[in-house]
């Protein structure tokens, strides 16, 4: 996996805008203009990721820890996690893996827990996340 510099990401984003966000034309044009001197993006996801980071007012170069970009989960994934904890208020997060088929966390939550537990993510990711219990009309919910 190649990591691009800020200048390379900037050129990708400028071409994406220049060609009116044309998904097919942007990578091809980037290869034609910069292919001899730079590694060209394999997929449009690289360019769209840079555009999204700019829209979210983040760094154009993604934060990586040991070469692994942080994971972003879709809202449907988060909803499945919350629904699981609604059905099973006392549950091991290791058991949650079988439901969502993704490696998540390594700790155990209990319904009587007053403190906000810290969750340890995989060593390759090393990004910290927290689970907060909040009260709604349905009862206690855990927010990841």
PDB file of C-alpha atoms in Angstrom:
ATOM      1  CA  UNK A   1       0.000   0.000   0.000  1.00  0.00           C
ATOM      2  CA  UNK A   2       1.448   3.339  -1.060  1.00  0.00           C
ATOM      3  CA  UNK A   3       1.162   6.428   1.105  1.00  0.00           C
ATOM      4  CA  UNK A   4       0.828   9.647  -0.842  1.00  0.00           C
ATOM      5  CA  UNK A   5       2.305  12.999   0.115  1.00  0.00           C
ATOM      6  CA  UNK A   6       0.202  16.094   0.735  1.00  0.00           C
ATOM      7  CA  UNK A   7       1.266  17.461  -2.668  1.00  0.00           C
ATOM      8  CA  UNK A   8       0.093  14.278  -4.404  1.00  0.00           C
ATOM      9  CA  UNK A   9      -3.273  14.358  -2.617  1.00  0.00           C
ATOM     10  CA  UNK A  10      -3.643  18.040  -3.502  1.00  0.00           C
ATOM     11  CA  UNK A  11      -3.073  17.336  -7.199  1.00  0.00           C
ATOM     12  CA  UNK A  12      -5.616  14.504  -7.079  1.00  0.00           C
ATOM     13  CA  UNK A  13      -8.246  16.720  -5.458  1.00  0.00           C
ATOM     14  CA  UNK A  14      -7.605  19.587  -7.889  1.00  0.00           C
ATOM     15  CA  UNK A  15      -8.024  17.255 -10.867  1.00  0.00           C
ATOM     16  CA  UNK A  16     -11.194  15.831  -9.333  1.00  0.00           C
ATOM     17  CA  UNK A  17     -12.617  19.355  -9.158  1.00  0.00           C
ATOM     18  CA  UNK A  18     -11.273  20.351 -12.570  1.00  0.00           C
ATOM     19  CA  UNK A  19     -13.121  17.489 -14.238  1.00  0.00           C
ATOM     20  CA  UNK A  20     -16.378  18.210 -12.382  1.00  0.00           C
ATOM     21  CA  UNK A  21     -16.047  15.196 -10.065  1.00  0.00           C
ATOM     22  CA  UNK A  22     -15.929  12.793 -13.006  1.00  0.00           C
ATOM     23  CA  UNK A  23     -15.088   9.474 -11.374  1.00  0.00           C
ATOM     24  CA  UNK A  24     -13.733   7.783 -14.477  1.00  0.00           C
ATOM     25  CA  UNK A  25     -11.718  10.667 -15.892  1.00  0.00           C
ATOM     26  CA  UNK A  26      -9.880  11.823 -12.759  1.00  0.00           C
ATOM     27  CA  UNK A  27      -7.586   8.805 -12.147  1.00  0.00           C
ATOM     28  CA  UNK A  28      -6.869   8.441 -15.859  1.00  0.00           C
ATOM     29  CA  UNK A  29      -5.896  12.108 -16.206  1.00  0.00           C
ATOM     30  CA  UNK A  30      -3.756  11.922 -13.066  1.00  0.00           C
ATOM     31  CA  UNK A  31      -1.879   8.955 -14.575  1.00  0.00           C
ATOM     32  CA  UNK A  32      -1.342  10.885 -17.827  1.00  0.00           C
ATOM     33  CA  UNK A  33      -0.060  14.032 -16.105  1.00  0.00           C
ATOM     34  CA  UNK A  34       1.926  12.589 -13.206  1.00  0.00           C
ATOM     35  CA  UNK A  35       2.393   8.920 -14.028  1.00  0.00           C
ATOM     36  CA  UNK A  36       6.084   9.160 -14.909  1.00  0.00           C
ATOM     37  CA  UNK A  37       7.101  10.804 -11.638  1.00  0.00           C
ATOM     38  CA  UNK A  38       4.531   9.529  -9.111  1.00  0.00           C
ATOM     39  CA  UNK A  39       2.721   6.392  -8.061  1.00  0.00           C
ATOM     40  CA  UNK A  40      -0.811   6.703  -9.400  1.00  0.00           C
ATOM     41  CA  UNK A  41      -3.895   5.857  -7.322  1.00  0.00           C
ATOM     42  CA  UNK A  42      -5.299   2.430  -8.075  1.00  0.00           C
ATOM     43  CA  UNK A  43      -8.886   3.335  -7.273  1.00  0.00           C
ATOM     44  CA  UNK A  44     -11.042   6.402  -7.001  1.00  0.00           C
ATOM     45  CA  UNK A  45     -11.525   5.684  -3.275  1.00  0.00           C
ATOM     46  CA  UNK A  46      -8.104   7.250  -2.681  1.00  0.00           C
ATOM     47  CA  UNK A  47      -9.183  10.503  -4.300  1.00  0.00           C
ATOM     48  CA  UNK A  48     -12.674  10.515  -2.792  1.00  0.00           C
ATOM     49  CA  UNK A  49     -11.169   9.867   0.647  1.00  0.00           C
ATOM     50  CA  UNK A  50      -8.964  12.954   0.294  1.00  0.00           C
ATOM     51  CA  UNK A  51     -11.952  15.036  -0.829  1.00  0.00           C
ATOM     52  CA  UNK A  52     -14.013  13.802   2.134  1.00  0.00           C
ATOM     53  CA  UNK A  53     -11.238  14.646   4.606  1.00  0.00           C
ATOM     54  CA  UNK A  54     -11.120  18.188   3.217  1.00  0.00           C
ATOM     55  CA  UNK A  55     -14.905  18.500   3.534  1.00  0.00           C
ATOM     56  CA  UNK A  56     -14.670  17.370   7.161  1.00  0.00           C
ATOM     57  CA  UNK A  57     -11.900  19.914   7.793  1.00  0.00           C
ATOM     58  CA  UNK A  58      -9.325  17.219   8.537  1.00  0.00           C
ATOM     59  CA  UNK A  59      -5.758  16.760   7.347  1.00  0.00           C
ATOM     60  CA  UNK A  60      -5.524  15.860   3.667  1.00  0.00           C
ATOM     61  CA  UNK A  61      -3.043  13.087   4.486  1.00  0.00           C
ATOM     62  CA  UNK A  62      -4.881  10.475   6.583  1.00  0.00           C
ATOM     63  CA  UNK A  63      -3.700   9.813  10.115  1.00  0.00           C
ATOM     64  CA  UNK A  64      -2.107   6.395  10.199  1.00  0.00           C
ATOM     65  CA  UNK A  65      -0.644   4.395  13.021  1.00  0.00           C
ATOM     66  CA  UNK A  66       1.810   1.738  11.926  1.00  0.00           C
ATOM     67  CA  UNK A  67       0.503   2.002   8.380  1.00  0.00           C
ATOM     68  CA  UNK A  68      -3.149   1.343   9.194  1.00  0.00           C
ATOM     69  CA  UNK A  69      -5.751   4.017   8.520  1.00  0.00           C
ATOM     70  CA  UNK A  70      -8.429   4.444  11.187  1.00  0.00           C
ATOM     71  CA  UNK A  71     -11.628   2.489  10.661  1.00  0.00           C
ATOM     72  CA  UNK A  72     -14.872   4.317  10.063  1.00  0.00           C
ATOM     73  CA  UNK A  73     -18.046   2.329  10.520  1.00  0.00           C
ATOM     74  CA  UNK A  74     -21.295   3.135   8.702  1.00  0.00           C
ATOM     75  CA  UNK A  75     -24.319   4.200  10.767  1.00  0.00           C
ATOM     76  CA  UNK A  76     -26.022   0.840  10.138  1.00  0.00           C
ATOM     77  CA  UNK A  77     -23.096  -0.928  11.818  1.00  0.00           C
ATOM     78  CA  UNK A  78     -23.332   1.360  14.847  1.00  0.00           C
ATOM     79  CA  UNK A  79     -27.082   0.766  15.030  1.00  0.00           C
ATOM     80  CA  UNK A  80     -26.552  -3.023  15.062  1.00  0.00           C
ATOM     81  CA  UNK A  81     -24.120  -2.610  17.968  1.00  0.00           C
ATOM     82  CA  UNK A  82     -26.600  -0.450  19.898  1.00  0.00           C
ATOM     83  CA  UNK A  83     -29.456  -2.865  19.207  1.00  0.00           C
ATOM     84  CA  UNK A  84     -27.334  -5.760  20.450  1.00  0.00           C
ATOM     85  CA  UNK A  85     -26.757  -3.977  23.763  1.00  0.00           C
ATOM     86  CA  UNK A  86     -30.456  -3.114  24.025  1.00  0.00           C
ATOM     87  CA  UNK A  87     -31.286  -6.829  23.813  1.00  0.00           C
ATOM     88  CA  UNK A  88     -28.347  -7.966  26.001  1.00  0.00           C
ATOM     89  CA  UNK A  89     -27.511  -5.254  28.565  1.00  0.00           C
ATOM     90  CA  UNK A  90     -24.870  -7.457  30.214  1.00  0.00           C
ATOM     91  CA  UNK A  91     -22.724  -8.851  27.495  1.00  0.00           C
ATOM     92  CA  UNK A  92     -19.140  -9.534  26.534  1.00  0.00           C
ATOM     93  CA  UNK A  93     -17.972  -7.458  23.620  1.00  0.00           C
ATOM     94  CA  UNK A  94     -16.111 -10.506  22.344  1.00  0.00           C
ATOM     95  CA  UNK A  95     -19.531 -12.136  21.780  1.00  0.00           C
ATOM     96  CA  UNK A  96     -20.563  -9.138  19.720  1.00  0.00           C
ATOM     97  CA  UNK A  97     -18.004 -10.109  17.067  1.00  0.00           C
ATOM     98  CA  UNK A  98     -20.109 -13.072  15.973  1.00  0.00           C
ATOM     99  CA  UNK A  99     -23.087 -10.789  15.411  1.00  0.00           C
ATOM    100  CA  UNK A 100     -21.372  -8.037  13.461  1.00  0.00           C
ATOM    101  CA  UNK A 101     -18.540 -10.162  11.998  1.00  0.00           C
ATOM    102  CA  UNK A 102     -15.907  -7.507  12.631  1.00  0.00           C
ATOM    103  CA  UNK A 103     -13.216  -7.405  15.281  1.00  0.00           C
ATOM    104  CA  UNK A 104     -14.223  -4.725  17.730  1.00  0.00           C
ATOM    105  CA  UNK A 105     -13.122  -4.602  21.306  1.00  0.00           C
ATOM    106  CA  UNK A 106     -11.739  -6.593  24.207  1.00  0.00           C
ATOM    107  CA  UNK A 107     -13.556  -5.847  27.451  1.00  0.00           C
ATOM    108  CA  UNK A 108     -16.765  -6.638  29.306  1.00  0.00           C
ATOM    109  CA  UNK A 109     -19.553  -4.201  30.114  1.00  0.00           C
ATOM    110  CA  UNK A 110     -22.038  -4.656  32.887  1.00  0.00           C
ATOM    111  CA  UNK A 111     -25.362  -2.910  33.298  1.00  0.00           C
ATOM    112  CA  UNK A 112     -24.458  -1.890  36.859  1.00  0.00           C
ATOM    113  CA  UNK A 113     -21.292  -0.150  35.691  1.00  0.00           C
ATOM    114  CA  UNK A 114     -21.401   3.510  36.724  1.00  0.00           C
ATOM    115  CA  UNK A 115     -18.136   4.544  35.091  1.00  0.00           C
ATOM    116  CA  UNK A 116     -17.666   4.975  31.366  1.00  0.00           C
ATOM    117  CA  UNK A 117     -15.486   1.996  30.403  1.00  0.00           C
ATOM    118  CA  UNK A 118     -12.545   2.463  28.072  1.00  0.00           C
ATOM    119  CA  UNK A 119     -12.414   0.051  25.166  1.00  0.00           C
ATOM    120  CA  UNK A 120      -9.171  -1.218  23.693  1.00  0.00           C
ATOM    121  CA  UNK A 121      -9.173  -1.562  19.922  1.00  0.00           C
ATOM    122  CA  UNK A 122      -6.918  -3.930  17.963  1.00  0.00           C
ATOM    123  CA  UNK A 123      -3.180  -3.328  18.298  1.00  0.00           C
ATOM    124  CA  UNK A 124      -2.871  -2.541  14.594  1.00  0.00           C
ATOM    125  CA  UNK A 125      -5.305   0.337  14.930  1.00  0.00           C
ATOM    126  CA  UNK A 126      -4.360   1.732  18.358  1.00  0.00           C
ATOM    127  CA  UNK A 127      -7.111   4.352  18.252  1.00  0.00           C
ATOM    128  CA  UNK A 128      -8.972   4.843  21.500  1.00  0.00           C
ATOM    129  CA  UNK A 129     -12.747   4.689  21.645  1.00  0.00           C
ATOM    130  CA  UNK A 130     -15.143   5.070  24.511  1.00  0.00           C
ATOM    131  CA  UNK A 131     -18.525   3.567  25.221  1.00  0.00           C
ATOM    132  CA  UNK A 132     -21.032   5.745  27.017  1.00  0.00           C
ATOM    133  CA  UNK A 133     -24.259   4.540  28.541  1.00  0.00           C
ATOM    134  CA  UNK A 134     -27.112   6.946  28.029  1.00  0.00           C
ATOM    135  CA  UNK A 135     -30.729   6.684  29.070  1.00  0.00           C
ATOM    136  CA  UNK A 136     -33.459   6.881  26.494  1.00  0.00           C
ATOM    137  CA  UNK A 137     -37.128   5.979  26.390  1.00  0.00           C
ATOM    138  CA  UNK A 138     -36.064   2.411  25.525  1.00  0.00           C
ATOM    139  CA  UNK A 139     -33.812   2.162  28.576  1.00  0.00           C
ATOM    140  CA  UNK A 140     -30.035   2.114  28.756  1.00  0.00           C
ATOM    141  CA  UNK A 141     -28.120   2.324  25.504  1.00  0.00           C
ATOM    142  CA  UNK A 142     -24.418   2.161  24.800  1.00  0.00           C
ATOM    143  CA  UNK A 143     -22.922   4.695  22.419  1.00  0.00           C
ATOM    144  CA  UNK A 144     -19.712   3.721  20.643  1.00  0.00           C
TER     145      UNK A 144
END
